[in-house]
Amino acid sequence: MDKLKLFFLLFLPLQLLGQDFPVSASFAHSNIVWDGTKLTFATTPAGNVAIPARSQGVLFQWGSLVAISPAALSGTDATYTAGQYPQGHIIYSPTGVYDYKWADIPFVNDTIDHITGFDARAGTGDICQYISAQGWVDGNWRLPTIHEYIRLLAEQPGVSYGGDFTSTLVTSGKPASNHYGYYQVPAGQELASGLRFPAGGYRKYYNGVADAVGKFGYVWSGSGYSGGDRYYIFVCGRRGV
């Protein structure tokens, strides 16, 4: 599993841990988007009115707090461009730096079992905990562990939606909301609980080029393992971890 791929995220609230409940009840209901003033996501089904469940979301490296646009700046050019949107692809950076080259975007590069906490000055840590700490959503949220994802998939039968999972390669740069993560991905997986995992594509770890929107996607967990690799869910026409 590659260290530097950018994937979209789903979330788990801290306050429900340890209780006897279906794990699906603790997941949020959208990926992270930029609403024009802050990073946020739908914490309940009612929140899908403003942030639909099929939203692609902005992208993050594992353990990074720097939000990156999944869309092309012009035409169908999928190449990453340094700079703050609309001149570049960085949507939000807590460090105040927006001209990161692809290889310089901060992320957690340690061999750890799970991301805990965050360091806003360094631009690293659990993005869900960071958003919670800013008061941008209600409640306390964090990245799920890989074991919680496994439990979720064991509890919840799921079906694919959106047809043939045909790649659109890269999200169009128009309208601007596509850069903020609001693009409605046509294909993905829906669980019995109503949770949706869009096939949101990714940016390649070695050069940042966007690819595979509508064909497949990845969802980060907060869990790492030996060698500095990280666990994730692969979203395609069949469910899988």
CSV table of N, CA and C in Angstrom, one decimal, residues 32-41 50-51 58 91 136 180-182:
chain,number,residue,atom,x,y,z
A,32,ILE,N,-15.4,15.0,3.3
A,32,ILE,CA,-15.1,16.3,3.6
A,32,ILE,C,-15.2,17.3,2.4
A,33,VAL,N,-15.9,18.4,2.6
A,33,VAL,CA,-15.9,19.4,1.5
A,33,VAL,C,-15.5,20.8,2.1
A,34,TRP,N,-15.3,21.7,1.2
A,34,TRP,CA,-15.0,23.1,1.6
A,34,TRP,C,-16.2,23.9,1.3
A,35,ASP,N,-16.8,24.5,2.3
A,35,ASP,CA,-18.1,25.3,2.0
A,35,ASP,C,-17.9,26.7,1.7
A,36,GLY,N,-16.6,27.1,1.5
A,36,GLY,CA,-16.3,28.5,1.2
A,36,GLY,C,-15.7,29.2,2.3
A,37,THR,N,-15.8,28.7,3.6
A,37,THR,CA,-15.2,29.3,4.7
A,37,THR,C,-14.5,28.3,5.6
A,38,LYS,N,-14.9,27.0,5.5
A,38,LYS,CA,-14.3,26.0,6.4
A,38,LYS,C,-14.4,24.6,5.7
A,39,LEU,N,-13.7,23.6,6.3
A,39,LEU,CA,-13.8,22.2,5.9
A,39,LEU,C,-15.0,21.7,6.8
A,40,THR,N,-15.8,20.9,6.2
A,40,THR,CA,-17.0,20.3,7.0
A,40,THR,C,-17.4,19.1,6.3
A,41,PHE,N,-18.4,18.4,6.9
A,41,PHE,CA,-19.0,17.2,6.3
A,41,PHE,C,-20.4,17.0,7.0
A,50,ALA,N,-27.5,19.6,2.3
A,50,ALA,CA,-26.4,20.6,1.9
A,50,ALA,C,-25.2,19.9,1.3
A,51,ILE,N,-24.9,18.7,1.8
A,51,ILE,CA,-23.7,18.0,1.4
A,51,ILE,C,-24.2,16.6,1.0
A,58,VAL,N,-12.9,16.7,-0.9
A,58,VAL,CA,-11.5,17.1,-1.2
A,58,VAL,C,-10.6,16.0,-0.8
A,91,ILE,N,-6.8,23.8,-1.4
A,91,ILE,CA,-8.0,24.5,-1.0
A,91,ILE,C,-7.9,25.1,0.4
A,136,TRP,N,-16.1,23.2,13.5
A,136,TRP,CA,-16.7,23.3,12.2
A,136,TRP,C,-17.7,22.2,12.0
A,180,TYR,N,-14.2,22.1,-4.6
A,180,TYR,CA,-14.5,22.1,-3.1
A,180,TYR,C,-15.1,20.7,-2.7
A,181,GLY,N,-15.1,19.8,-3.6
A,181,GLY,CA,-15.5,18.4,-3.2
A,181,GLY,C,-17.0,18.1,-3.4
A,182,TYR,N,-17.7,19.0,-4.1
A,182,TYR,CA,-19.2,18.7,-4.2
A,182,TYR,C,-19.6,18.0,-5.5
